[in-house]
Amino acid sequence: MKKTVLRAYAKLIVQSGVNVQKGQEVIIHADLDQPEFVQMVVEEAYKAKAKKVTVEWNYQPLAKIHVRYQSMKTLSTVTEWQKAKYQHNADVVPCVIHLISEDPDGLKGMNMEKLSKSRQAIHPIIKPYKDALEGVQQWCIAAVPGAAWAKKVFPGMPKGKAMEKLWEAILSTSRVTEDPIAAWQAHNADLKKRCDYLNSLGIESLHYTADNGTDLTVGMIPQAVFCGGAEKSKQNIWFNPNIPTEECFISPMRGKAEGIVYSTKPLSYQGQIIDKFWIRFEGGKAVSSGAEVGAELLATMLSMDEGAAYLGECALVPESSPIAQSGLLFYNTLFDENASCHLAMGMGYADTIAGHHDMTLEECRKLGINDSMIHEDFMIGCDSMSITATTRDGKNVEIFKNGEWSF
Ligand code: ZN
Ligand code: ZN
């Protein structure tokens, strides 16, 4: 891939993605796949006047080895220095960039029970630090190709060619055009227009139907609003949490979902695939589920904690989105969620509550925003999907037909 194009992408992540502020600290999480690109992002962050940029390198195979050899007790311990690090971040509020490139099957064979139990043990210890930064910090997830990932998306192609194809797919769907920053301004304005219309309706519930059997009604929180594209942090800084993004999303009312929903794309959860699955909801809760691939893993996911069985997000994406049009299955939520209407199990986004800047996280959750240690998107959109909104003044308004916006 051309250096000038990659440089433009690095700049987009730093400027439109996290919008690094003068004197701010920056943390970059990256795998070992694209060190030269990571270097560009670091340099662009310094050019944007970052005070200090820290790269936290990951190597996916190590995750497997740690889980295998560490005792349950060690895996479930948060050491004092780790707590000090969390506290430091809560104090200085760095912005965080995640450059993802993992192998979608990279954790296959890992002891999931051990991993899940240790995550459950650690969660309450690190939760206060995470809550302190919720809605306060700018963050951005963007992607770079990894060799195993590229081979998964382009099977049968030689490694070098597959990597090149994946770069092309990432850059085109991320709108890295002649002037990516201007392209993102226009894209954000467009998403905002759609959200404004949806918010003008006063939606009480959404009813999803599709030929595959999906028939689900989800209740909305009266104070919640549809959001899309750029967000504003509690420090009043605009940022784009996802590059790419095509969705208008909202956090639904905890406890208000009835019916059944069928997945339309595979989900990579904790480095393993769950595919061709369904979830049935009663009183907002997932009461039963099944899958042709990974049924047990799905059940584990839904029982990670109490909130894991409740919905955290309803997102609307037309079948004509550039990512859907690429015809590719990325086996990666950042991309696949932007090719299709989706739901998420687990944590909801408090920043979808109007006026959340003047409210505490607890106050937002009391209104019906779900809380959980997980937030897992799964795809439900297809070309037969229809969505009808019932408004608070009793009207039915069609907002999606045959997988496309009705307005
Ligand atoms: Zn989403
Ligand atoms: Zn999500």
mmCIF file of C-alpha atoms and ligand atoms in Angstrom:
data_model
loop_
_atom_site.group_PDB
_atom_site.id
_atom_site.type_symbol
_atom_site.label_atom_id
_atom_site.label_comp_id
_atom_site.label_asym_id
_atom_site.label_seq_id
_atom_site.Cartn_x
_atom_site.Cartn_y
_atom_site.Cartn_z
ATOM 1 C CA MET A 1 0.000 0.000 0.000
ATOM 2 C CA LYS A 2 1.260 3.496 -0.884
ATOM 3 C CA LYS A 3 2.938 5.377 1.973
ATOM 4 C CA THR A 4 1.057 8.611 1.228
ATOM 5 C CA VAL A 5 -2.297 6.822 1.527
ATOM 6 C CA LEU A 6 -1.280 5.167 4.791
ATOM 7 C CA ARG A 7 -0.092 8.515 6.109
ATOM 8 C CA ALA A 8 -3.513 10.022 5.291
ATOM 9 C CA TYR A 9 -5.171 7.128 7.162
ATOM 10 C CA ALA A 10 -2.904 7.640 10.198
ATOM 11 C CA LYS A 11 -3.782 11.349 10.189
ATOM 12 C CA LEU A 12 -7.507 10.518 9.951
ATOM 13 C CA ILE A 13 -7.291 8.247 13.019
ATOM 14 C CA VAL A 14 -5.423 10.884 15.036
ATOM 15 C CA GLN A 15 -7.411 13.958 13.946
ATOM 16 C CA SER A 16 -10.959 12.747 13.203
ATOM 17 C CA GLY A 17 -10.741 9.492 15.179
ATOM 18 C CA VAL A 18 -9.578 10.473 18.663
ATOM 19 C CA ASN A 19 -9.021 14.183 17.934
ATOM 20 C CA VAL A 20 -5.825 14.383 20.032
ATOM 21 C CA GLN A 21 -5.704 17.585 22.075
ATOM 22 C CA LYS A 22 -2.613 19.630 22.779
ATOM 23 C CA GLY A 23 -0.822 18.218 25.836
ATOM 24 C CA GLN A 24 -2.973 15.071 25.989
ATOM 25 C CA GLU A 25 -1.577 11.595 26.541
ATOM 26 C CA VAL A 26 -2.314 8.948 23.921
ATOM 27 C CA ILE A 27 -2.410 5.177 24.372
ATOM 28 C CA ILE A 28 -2.304 2.913 21.315
ATOM 29 C CA HIS A 29 -3.209 -0.765 21.536
ATOM 30 C CA ALA A 30 -1.814 -2.670 18.562
ATOM 31 C CA ASP A 31 -0.819 -6.162 17.559
ATOM 32 C CA LEU A 32 2.579 -6.867 16.018
ATOM 33 C CA ASP A 33 1.225 -7.010 12.447
ATOM 34 C CA GLN A 34 1.844 -3.435 11.206
ATOM 35 C CA PRO A 35 4.659 -1.793 13.209
ATOM 36 C CA GLU A 36 5.425 0.730 10.455
ATOM 37 C CA PHE A 37 1.844 1.932 10.379
ATOM 38 C CA VAL A 38 1.785 2.156 14.190
ATOM 39 C CA GLN A 39 4.909 4.300 13.920
ATOM 40 C CA MET A 40 3.045 6.663 11.550
ATOM 41 C CA VAL A 41 0.135 6.963 13.984
ATOM 42 C CA VAL A 42 2.540 7.715 16.854
ATOM 43 C CA GLU A 43 4.257 10.394 14.772
ATOM 44 C CA GLU A 44 0.943 11.971 13.723
ATOM 45 C CA ALA A 45 -0.171 12.032 17.374
ATOM 46 C CA TYR A 46 3.000 13.932 18.315
ATOM 47 C CA LYS A 47 2.463 16.300 15.377
ATOM 48 C CA ALA A 48 -1.023 16.933 16.822
ATOM 49 C CA LYS A 49 0.812 18.026 20.007
ATOM 50 C CA ALA A 50 0.276 14.910 22.122
ATOM 51 C CA LYS A 51 2.347 15.094 25.290
ATOM 52 C CA LYS A 52 3.241 11.421 25.376
ATOM 53 C CA VAL A 53 2.263 8.452 23.229
ATOM 54 C CA THR A 54 2.411 4.943 24.691
ATOM 55 C CA VAL A 55 2.078 1.839 22.536
ATOM 56 C CA GLU A 56 0.830 -1.310 24.234
ATOM 57 C CA TRP A 57 1.777 -4.179 21.943
ATOM 58 C CA ASN A 58 -0.262 -7.363 21.924
ATOM 59 C CA TYR A 59 0.565 -10.712 20.435
ATOM 60 C CA GLN A 60 -2.563 -12.835 20.244
ATOM 61 C CA PRO A 61 -0.932 -16.286 20.704
ATOM 62 C CA LEU A 62 0.389 -15.137 24.101
ATOM 63 C CA ALA A 63 -3.164 -14.697 25.403
ATOM 64 C CA LYS A 64 -3.693 -18.413 24.904
ATOM 65 C CA ILE A 65 -0.454 -19.350 26.670
ATOM 66 C CA HIS A 66 -1.146 -17.113 29.687
ATOM 67 C CA VAL A 67 -4.590 -18.641 30.164
ATOM 68 C CA ARG A 68 -3.163 -22.125 29.833
ATOM 69 C CA TYR A 69 -0.294 -21.803 32.303
ATOM 70 C CA GLN A 70 -1.406 -19.276 34.906
ATOM 71 C CA SER A 71 -3.410 -20.550 37.853
ATOM 72 C CA MET A 72 -7.021 -19.436 38.220
ATOM 73 C CA LYS A 73 -5.940 -17.383 41.231
ATOM 74 C CA THR A 74 -3.213 -15.537 39.316
ATOM 75 C CA LEU A 75 -5.479 -14.892 36.342
ATOM 76 C CA SER A 76 -8.105 -13.458 38.680
ATOM 77 C CA THR A 77 -5.728 -11.085 40.465
ATOM 78 C CA VAL A 78 -5.328 -7.401 39.688
ATOM 79 C CA THR A 79 -1.957 -6.377 41.116
ATOM 80 C CA GLU A 80 -1.343 -3.080 42.897
ATOM 81 C CA TRP A 81 0.737 -1.711 40.008
ATOM 82 C CA GLN A 82 -2.049 -2.537 37.555
ATOM 83 C CA LYS A 83 -4.525 -0.682 39.775
ATOM 84 C CA ALA A 84 -2.108 2.255 39.923
ATOM 85 C CA LYS A 85 -2.022 2.252 36.118
ATOM 86 C CA TYR A 86 -5.833 2.256 35.900
ATOM 87 C CA GLN A 87 -5.915 5.092 38.439
ATOM 88 C CA HIS A 88 -3.324 7.044 36.454
ATOM 89 C CA ASN A 89 -5.477 6.791 33.349
ATOM 90 C CA ALA A 90 -8.597 7.812 35.276
ATOM 91 C CA ASP A 91 -6.642 10.863 36.507
ATOM 92 C CA VAL A 92 -5.004 12.047 33.267
ATOM 93 C CA VAL A 93 -7.748 10.945 30.792
ATOM 94 C CA PRO A 94 -5.607 9.888 27.837
ATOM 95 C CA CYS A 95 -7.257 9.217 24.484
ATOM 96 C CA VAL A 96 -7.105 5.603 23.345
ATOM 97 C CA ILE A 97 -6.579 4.169 19.862
ATOM 98 C CA HIS A 98 -7.226 0.489 19.180
ATOM 99 C CA LEU A 99 -5.616 -0.732 15.962
ATOM 100 C CA ILE A 100 -7.155 -4.144 15.491
ATOM 101 C CA SER A 101 -5.757 -6.874 13.250
ATOM 102 C CA GLU A 102 -6.358 -10.131 15.115
ATOM 103 C CA ASP A 103 -7.005 -13.523 13.609
ATOM 104 C CA PRO A 104 -10.782 -14.126 13.992
ATOM 105 C CA ASP A 105 -10.027 -17.758 14.931
ATOM 106 C CA GLY A 106 -6.839 -16.930 16.825
ATOM 107 C CA LEU A 107 -8.003 -18.074 20.233
ATOM 108 C CA LYS A 108 -9.535 -21.325 19.064
ATOM 109 C CA GLY A 109 -8.950 -24.101 21.567
ATOM 110 C CA MET A 110 -8.476 -21.737 24.484
ATOM 111 C CA ASN A 111 -9.990 -22.754 27.811
ATOM 112 C CA MET A 112 -13.004 -20.437 27.630
ATOM 113 C CA GLU A 113 -14.344 -21.382 31.026
ATOM 114 C CA LYS A 114 -11.092 -20.406 32.694
ATOM 115 C CA LEU A 115 -10.945 -17.157 30.734
ATOM 116 C CA SER A 116 -14.583 -16.288 31.439
ATOM 117 C CA LYS A 117 -14.293 -17.050 35.171
ATOM 118 C CA SER A 118 -11.148 -14.942 35.532
ATOM 119 C CA ARG A 119 -12.741 -12.058 33.612
ATOM 120 C CA GLN A 120 -15.770 -12.269 35.898
ATOM 121 C CA ALA A 121 -13.463 -12.135 38.944
ATOM 122 C CA ILE A 122 -11.488 -9.159 37.658
ATOM 123 C CA HIS A 123 -14.443 -7.143 36.402
ATOM 124 C CA PRO A 124 -15.706 -5.752 39.743
ATOM 125 C CA ILE A 125 -12.163 -4.648 40.642
ATOM 126 C CA ILE A 126 -11.537 -2.684 37.446
ATOM 127 C CA LYS A 127 -15.133 -1.496 36.972
ATOM 128 C CA PRO A 128 -14.793 1.723 39.025
ATOM 129 C CA TYR A 129 -11.806 2.799 36.888
ATOM 130 C CA LYS A 130 -13.665 2.014 33.670
ATOM 131 C CA ASP A 131 -16.825 3.781 34.845
ATOM 132 C CA ALA A 132 -14.724 6.857 35.706
ATOM 133 C CA LEU A 133 -13.689 7.147 32.051
ATOM 134 C CA GLU A 134 -17.067 6.189 30.481
ATOM 135 C CA GLY A 135 -18.165 9.039 28.223
ATOM 136 C CA VAL A 136 -15.219 11.165 29.403
ATOM 137 C CA GLN A 137 -12.432 9.851 27.224
ATOM 138 C CA GLN A 138 -12.020 10.043 23.427
ATOM 139 C CA TRP A 139 -11.389 6.643 21.851
ATOM 140 C CA CYS A 140 -11.251 5.153 18.394
ATOM 141 C CA ILE A 141 -11.176 1.650 16.971
ATOM 142 C CA ALA A 142 -9.688 1.308 13.485
ATOM 143 C CA ALA A 143 -8.230 -1.670 11.645
ATOM 144 C CA VAL A 144 -5.010 -2.749 9.949
ATOM 145 C CA PRO A 145 -4.458 -6.069 8.172
ATOM 146 C CA GLY A 146 -2.997 -9.070 9.936
ATOM 147 C CA ALA A 147 -1.806 -12.078 7.899
ATOM 148 C CA ALA A 148 -4.183 -14.675 9.415
ATOM 149 C CA TRP A 149 -7.108 -12.273 9.234
ATOM 150 C CA ALA A 150 -6.370 -11.479 5.561
ATOM 151 C CA LYS A 151 -6.237 -15.203 4.737
ATOM 152 C CA LYS A 152 -9.604 -15.699 6.447
ATOM 153 C CA VAL A 153 -11.263 -12.898 4.439
ATOM 154 C CA PHE A 154 -9.535 -13.859 1.151
ATOM 155 C CA PRO A 155 -9.095 -17.628 1.339
ATOM 156 C CA GLY A 156 -7.100 -19.221 -1.450
ATOM 157 C CA MET A 157 -5.053 -16.108 -2.131
ATOM 158 C CA PRO A 158 -1.313 -15.967 -1.441
ATOM 159 C CA LYS A 159 -0.495 -14.153 1.811
ATOM 160 C CA GLY A 160 0.963 -10.986 0.242
ATOM 161 C CA LYS A 161 -1.956 -10.583 -2.146
ATOM 162 C CA ALA A 162 -4.508 -11.207 0.615
ATOM 163 C CA MET A 163 -2.852 -8.563 2.811
ATOM 164 C CA GLU A 164 -2.938 -6.045 -0.038
ATOM 165 C CA LYS A 165 -6.624 -6.817 -0.719
ATOM 166 C CA LEU A 166 -7.473 -6.396 2.971
ATOM 167 C CA TRP A 167 -5.663 -3.030 3.086
ATOM 168 C CA GLU A 168 -7.732 -1.928 0.071
ATOM 169 C CA ALA A 169 -10.964 -3.111 1.718
ATOM 170 C CA ILE A 170 -10.156 -1.370 5.021
ATOM 171 C CA LEU A 171 -9.168 1.907 3.372
ATOM 172 C CA SER A 172 -12.088 2.111 0.948
ATOM 173 C CA THR A 173 -14.736 1.280 3.571
ATOM 174 C CA SER A 174 -13.034 3.739 5.959
ATOM 175 C CA ARG A 175 -13.423 6.520 3.360
ATOM 176 C CA VAL A 176 -9.699 7.105 3.013
ATOM 177 C CA THR A 177 -10.204 9.066 -0.195
ATOM 178 C CA GLU A 178 -8.364 12.110 -1.597
ATOM 179 C CA ASP A 179 -9.344 14.103 1.486
ATOM 180 C CA PRO A 180 -10.452 11.674 4.203
ATOM 181 C CA ILE A 181 -11.046 14.336 6.846
ATOM 182 C CA ALA A 182 -13.495 16.231 4.589
ATOM 183 C CA ALA A 183 -15.139 12.928 3.588
ATOM 184 C CA TRP A 184 -15.725 12.155 7.252
ATOM 185 C CA GLN A 185 -17.227 15.591 7.894
ATOM 186 C CA ALA A 186 -19.758 15.002 5.111
ATOM 187 C CA HIS A 187 -20.443 11.442 6.286
ATOM 188 C CA ASN A 188 -21.031 12.601 9.882
ATOM 189 C CA ALA A 189 -23.447 15.305 8.689
ATOM 190 C CA ASP A 190 -25.382 12.670 6.745
ATOM 191 C CA LEU A 191 -25.636 10.295 9.722
ATOM 192 C CA LYS A 192 -26.752 13.169 11.926
ATOM 193 C CA LYS A 193 -29.625 14.004 9.550
ATOM 194 C CA ARG A 194 -30.943 10.420 9.757
ATOM 195 C CA CYS A 195 -30.670 10.413 13.560
ATOM 196 C CA ASP A 196 -32.488 13.764 13.780
ATOM 197 C CA TYR A 197 -35.420 12.356 11.805
ATOM 198 C CA LEU A 198 -35.611 9.183 13.932
ATOM 199 C CA ASN A 199 -35.441 11.272 17.111
ATOM 200 C CA SER A 200 -38.250 13.516 15.875
ATOM 201 C CA LEU A 201 -40.635 10.521 15.806
ATOM 202 C CA GLY A 202 -40.686 9.858 19.564
ATOM 203 C CA ILE A 203 -40.276 6.101 19.192
ATOM 204 C CA GLU A 204 -41.674 3.859 21.923
ATOM 205 C CA SER A 205 -40.730 0.503 20.371
ATOM 206 C CA LEU A 206 -39.235 -1.075 17.253
ATOM 207 C CA HIS A 207 -40.724 -4.162 15.639
ATOM 208 C CA TYR A 208 -38.289 -6.223 13.541
ATOM 209 C CA THR A 209 -39.478 -8.844 11.064
ATOM 210 C CA ALA A 210 -37.705 -10.859 8.346
ATOM 211 C CA ASP A 211 -38.238 -13.942 6.193
ATOM 212 C CA ASN A 212 -35.811 -15.979 8.322
ATOM 213 C CA GLY A 213 -38.297 -15.971 11.215
ATOM 214 C CA THR A 214 -37.127 -12.892 13.077
ATOM 215 C CA ASP A 215 -40.051 -11.325 14.936
ATOM 216 C CA LEU A 216 -38.861 -9.132 17.763
ATOM 217 C CA THR A 217 -40.196 -6.057 19.532
ATOM 218 C CA VAL A 218 -37.783 -3.888 21.515
ATOM 219 C CA GLY A 219 -38.833 -1.049 23.823
ATOM 220 C CA MET A 220 -37.042 2.310 23.883
ATOM 221 C CA ILE A 221 -36.075 4.598 26.779
ATOM 222 C CA PRO A 222 -38.070 7.856 26.448
ATOM 223 C CA GLN A 223 -34.935 9.946 27.153
ATOM 224 C CA ALA A 224 -32.687 8.011 24.744
ATOM 225 C CA VAL A 225 -31.742 9.325 21.308
ATOM 226 C CA PHE A 226 -30.350 7.779 18.132
ATOM 227 C CA CYS A 227 -26.676 8.592 17.664
ATOM 228 C CA GLY A 228 -24.324 8.073 14.742
ATOM 229 C CA GLY A 229 -20.873 9.114 13.584
ATOM 230 C CA ALA A 230 -18.988 11.629 15.699
ATOM 231 C CA GLU A 231 -19.601 11.875 19.447
ATOM 232 C CA LYS A 232 -18.780 14.556 21.975
ATOM 233 C CA SER A 233 -16.976 13.593 25.190
ATOM 234 C CA LYS A 234 -17.837 14.998 28.609
ATOM 235 C CA GLN A 235 -14.782 17.205 28.090
ATOM 236 C CA ASN A 236 -16.576 18.648 25.039
ATOM 237 C CA ILE A 237 -14.232 17.103 22.502
ATOM 238 C CA TRP A 238 -15.631 15.631 19.272
ATOM 239 C CA PHE A 239 -14.312 12.228 18.235
ATOM 240 C CA ASN A 240 -15.228 9.281 16.000
ATOM 241 C CA PRO A 241 -15.223 6.097 18.086
ATOM 242 C CA ASN A 242 -15.389 3.784 15.072
ATOM 243 C CA ILE A 243 -13.624 3.994 11.728
ATOM 244 C CA PRO A 244 -15.538 2.890 9.707
ATOM 245 C CA THR A 245 -19.097 3.476 10.917
ATOM 246 C CA GLU A 246 -22.416 3.431 9.066
ATOM 247 C CA GLU A 247 -24.892 2.946 11.905
ATOM 248 C CA CYS A 248 -27.571 4.974 13.648
ATOM 249 C CA PHE A 249 -27.774 3.349 17.065
ATOM 250 C CA ILE A 250 -29.606 3.656 20.351
ATOM 251 C CA SER A 251 -29.536 1.862 23.685
ATOM 252 C CA PRO A 252 -32.907 0.205 24.313
ATOM 253 C CA MET A 253 -34.866 -0.083 27.551
ATOM 254 C CA ARG A 254 -33.592 -2.880 29.744
ATOM 255 C CA GLY A 255 -36.375 -5.404 30.323
ATOM 256 C CA LYS A 256 -38.359 -4.532 27.191
ATOM 257 C CA ALA A 257 -37.795 -7.118 24.430
ATOM 258 C CA GLU A 258 -40.167 -9.865 23.299
ATOM 259 C CA GLY A 259 -39.810 -12.414 20.532
ATOM 260 C CA ILE A 260 -37.114 -14.181 18.560
ATOM 261 C CA VAL A 261 -34.223 -12.979 16.450
ATOM 262 C CA TYR A 262 -32.019 -14.894 13.984
ATOM 263 C CA SER A 263 -28.411 -13.984 13.212
ATOM 264 C CA THR A 264 -27.448 -13.323 9.609
ATOM 265 C CA LYS A 265 -23.646 -13.298 9.911
ATOM 266 C CA PRO A 266 -21.124 -15.194 12.051
ATOM 267 C CA LEU A 267 -19.945 -13.586 15.282
ATOM 268 C CA SER A 268 -16.330 -13.822 16.420
ATOM 269 C CA TYR A 269 -16.514 -13.847 20.230
ATOM 270 C CA GLN A 270 -13.267 -14.083 22.210
ATOM 271 C CA GLY A 271 -11.424 -15.286 19.122
ATOM 272 C CA GLN A 272 -13.919 -18.070 18.307
ATOM 273 C CA ILE A 273 -16.817 -18.245 15.848
ATOM 274 C CA ILE A 274 -20.523 -18.473 16.724
ATOM 275 C CA ASP A 275 -22.686 -18.924 13.610
ATOM 276 C CA LYS A 276 -26.291 -19.462 12.482
ATOM 277 C CA PHE A 277 -27.780 -18.721 15.871
ATOM 278 C CA TRP A 278 -31.002 -17.453 17.403
ATOM 279 C CA ILE A 279 -31.967 -15.846 20.688
ATOM 280 C CA ARG A 280 -35.443 -15.716 22.228
ATOM 281 C CA PHE A 281 -36.367 -12.826 24.546
ATOM 282 C CA GLU A 282 -38.980 -12.595 27.268
ATOM 283 C CA GLY A 283 -39.302 -9.558 29.491
ATOM 284 C CA GLY A 284 -36.134 -8.178 27.898
ATOM 285 C CA LYS A 285 -34.088 -11.207 28.851
ATOM 286 C CA ALA A 286 -32.559 -13.839 26.577
ATOM 287 C CA VAL A 287 -34.346 -16.916 27.898
ATOM 288 C CA SER A 288 -33.165 -19.436 25.310
ATOM 289 C CA SER A 289 -30.708 -19.612 22.446
ATOM 290 C CA GLY A 290 -29.273 -22.021 19.930
ATOM 291 C CA ALA A 291 -26.577 -22.122 17.244
ATOM 292 C CA GLU A 292 -25.359 -24.428 14.471
ATOM 293 C CA VAL A 293 -21.798 -23.417 15.374
ATOM 294 C CA GLY A 294 -20.662 -22.466 18.885
ATOM 295 C CA ALA A 295 -23.947 -22.999 20.779
ATOM 296 C CA GLU A 296 -22.124 -23.573 24.052
ATOM 297 C CA LEU A 297 -19.976 -20.482 23.578
ATOM 298 C CA LEU A 298 -23.113 -18.424 22.906
ATOM 299 C CA ALA A 299 -24.684 -19.703 26.124
ATOM 300 C CA THR A 300 -21.471 -18.817 28.005
ATOM 301 C CA MET A 301 -21.535 -15.325 26.503
ATOM 302 C CA LEU A 302 -25.161 -14.802 27.556
ATOM 303 C CA SER A 303 -24.396 -15.815 31.135
ATOM 304 C CA MET A 304 -21.187 -13.828 31.705
ATOM 305 C CA ASP A 305 -23.120 -11.706 34.195
ATOM 306 C CA GLU A 306 -26.725 -10.698 34.808
ATOM 307 C CA GLY A 307 -26.695 -7.940 32.194
ATOM 308 C CA ALA A 308 -25.195 -10.171 29.489
ATOM 309 C CA ALA A 309 -28.660 -11.631 28.799
ATOM 310 C CA TYR A 310 -30.149 -8.169 28.132
ATOM 311 C CA LEU A 311 -29.840 -5.905 25.093
ATOM 312 C CA GLY A 312 -27.461 -2.936 25.063
ATOM 313 C CA GLU A 313 -27.833 -1.609 21.533
ATOM 314 C CA CYS A 314 -30.156 -1.467 18.525
ATOM 315 C CA ALA A 315 -28.361 -0.269 15.395
ATOM 316 C CA LEU A 316 -29.775 0.473 11.960
ATOM 317 C CA VAL A 317 -27.610 -0.043 8.869
ATOM 318 C CA PRO A 318 -28.953 -0.350 5.302
ATOM 319 C CA GLU A 319 -27.980 -3.276 3.080
ATOM 320 C CA SER A 320 -26.614 -0.686 0.631
ATOM 321 C CA SER A 321 -23.864 0.469 3.042
ATOM 322 C CA PRO A 322 -20.392 0.520 1.401
ATOM 323 C CA ILE A 323 -19.325 -2.372 3.618
ATOM 324 C CA ALA A 324 -22.319 -4.495 2.628
ATOM 325 C CA GLN A 325 -21.679 -3.508 -1.009
ATOM 326 C CA SER A 326 -18.083 -4.749 -0.775
ATOM 327 C CA GLY A 327 -19.672 -8.208 -0.516
ATOM 328 C CA LEU A 328 -16.966 -9.236 1.939
ATOM 329 C CA LEU A 329 -17.428 -11.027 5.209
ATOM 330 C CA PHE A 330 -14.728 -9.584 7.487
ATOM 331 C CA TYR A 331 -15.244 -11.908 10.492
ATOM 332 C CA ASN A 332 -14.685 -8.751 12.497
ATOM 333 C CA THR A 333 -17.415 -6.827 14.291
ATOM 334 C CA LEU A 334 -16.038 -3.359 13.448
ATOM 335 C CA PHE A 335 -16.742 -4.072 9.775
ATOM 336 C CA ASP A 336 -19.513 -6.643 9.775
ATOM 337 C CA GLU A 337 -21.680 -4.585 12.152
ATOM 338 C CA ASN A 338 -21.559 -1.776 9.605
ATOM 339 C CA ALA A 339 -22.887 -3.998 6.843
ATOM 340 C CA SER A 340 -26.080 -4.922 8.619
ATOM 341 C CA CYS A 341 -28.700 -3.999 11.184
ATOM 342 C CA HIS A 342 -27.503 -5.378 14.482
ATOM 343 C CA LEU A 343 -28.223 -5.729 18.168
ATOM 344 C CA ALA A 344 -25.764 -5.978 21.019
ATOM 345 C CA MET A 345 -25.982 -8.097 24.125
ATOM 346 C CA GLY A 346 -24.707 -6.520 27.325
ATOM 347 C CA MET A 347 -23.676 -3.018 28.249
ATOM 348 C CA GLY A 348 -25.673 -0.129 26.832
ATOM 349 C CA TYR A 349 -24.277 3.312 26.055
ATOM 350 C CA ALA A 350 -25.155 5.903 28.671
ATOM 351 C CA ASP A 351 -24.198 8.622 26.195
ATOM 352 C CA THR A 352 -27.326 7.835 24.143
ATOM 353 C CA ILE A 353 -29.346 9.540 26.903
ATOM 354 C CA ALA A 354 -30.165 13.155 26.020
ATOM 355 C CA GLY A 355 -28.449 15.404 28.555
ATOM 356 C CA HIS A 356 -26.158 12.651 29.823
ATOM 357 C CA HIS A 357 -23.355 15.215 30.242
ATOM 358 C CA ASP A 358 -25.185 16.573 33.271
ATOM 359 C CA MET A 359 -26.026 13.160 34.694
ATOM 360 C CA THR A 360 -24.120 10.448 36.508
ATOM 361 C CA LEU A 361 -23.637 7.032 34.969
ATOM 362 C CA GLU A 362 -25.895 5.611 37.696
ATOM 363 C CA GLU A 363 -28.688 8.043 36.802
ATOM 364 C CA CYS A 364 -28.475 6.990 33.129
ATOM 365 C CA ARG A 365 -28.589 3.315 34.075
ATOM 366 C CA LYS A 366 -31.625 3.914 36.276
ATOM 367 C CA LEU A 367 -33.511 5.136 33.191
ATOM 368 C CA GLY A 368 -33.020 1.684 31.623
ATOM 369 C CA ILE A 369 -29.503 1.602 30.139
ATOM 370 C CA ASN A 370 -28.210 -1.932 30.615
ATOM 371 C CA ASP A 371 -24.967 -2.630 32.491
ATOM 372 C CA SER A 372 -22.726 -5.631 31.859
ATOM 373 C CA MET A 373 -19.100 -6.622 31.487
ATOM 374 C CA ILE A 374 -19.758 -7.556 27.855
ATOM 375 C CA HIS A 375 -20.956 -5.630 24.814
ATOM 376 C CA GLU A 376 -21.229 -7.995 21.843
ATOM 377 C CA ASP A 377 -22.773 -6.910 18.556
ATOM 378 C CA PHE A 378 -24.435 -9.510 16.371
ATOM 379 C CA MET A 379 -25.874 -9.085 12.909
ATOM 380 C CA ILE A 380 -29.564 -9.544 12.160
ATOM 381 C CA GLY A 381 -30.077 -7.458 8.975
ATOM 382 C CA CYS A 382 -30.961 -8.984 5.628
ATOM 383 C CA ASP A 383 -32.703 -7.928 2.426
ATOM 384 C CA SER A 384 -36.096 -8.979 3.780
ATOM 385 C CA MET A 385 -35.813 -7.046 7.034
ATOM 386 C CA SER A 386 -38.588 -4.617 7.859
ATOM 387 C CA ILE A 387 -38.671 -2.404 10.929
ATOM 388 C CA THR A 388 -41.734 -0.527 12.095
ATOM 389 C CA ALA A 389 -41.589 2.062 14.843
ATOM 390 C CA THR A 390 -44.505 2.557 17.192
ATOM 391 C CA THR A 391 -44.452 6.136 18.397
ATOM 392 C CA ARG A 392 -45.425 7.407 21.828
ATOM 393 C CA ASP A 393 -48.513 9.038 20.308
ATOM 394 C CA GLY A 394 -49.672 5.683 18.954
ATOM 395 C CA LYS A 395 -48.657 5.840 15.281
ATOM 396 C CA ASN A 396 -46.888 3.100 13.318
ATOM 397 C CA VAL A 397 -44.105 4.438 11.113
ATOM 398 C CA GLU A 398 -42.164 2.196 8.752
ATOM 399 C CA ILE A 399 -38.472 3.039 9.020
ATOM 400 C CA PHE A 400 -36.916 0.044 7.218
ATOM 401 C CA LYS A 401 -38.210 -1.994 4.298
ATOM 402 C CA ASN A 402 -36.429 -4.837 2.488
ATOM 403 C CA GLY A 403 -33.225 -3.983 4.321
ATOM 404 C CA GLU A 404 -33.208 -0.300 3.312
ATOM 405 C CA TRP A 405 -34.197 2.994 4.950
ATOM 406 C CA SER A 406 -37.846 3.864 4.235
ATOM 407 C CA PHE A 407 -37.114 7.605 4.403
HETATM 408 ZN ZN ZN B 1 -23.225 -0.911 16.699
HETATM 409 ZN ZN ZN B 2 -22.044 -2.209 19.553
#
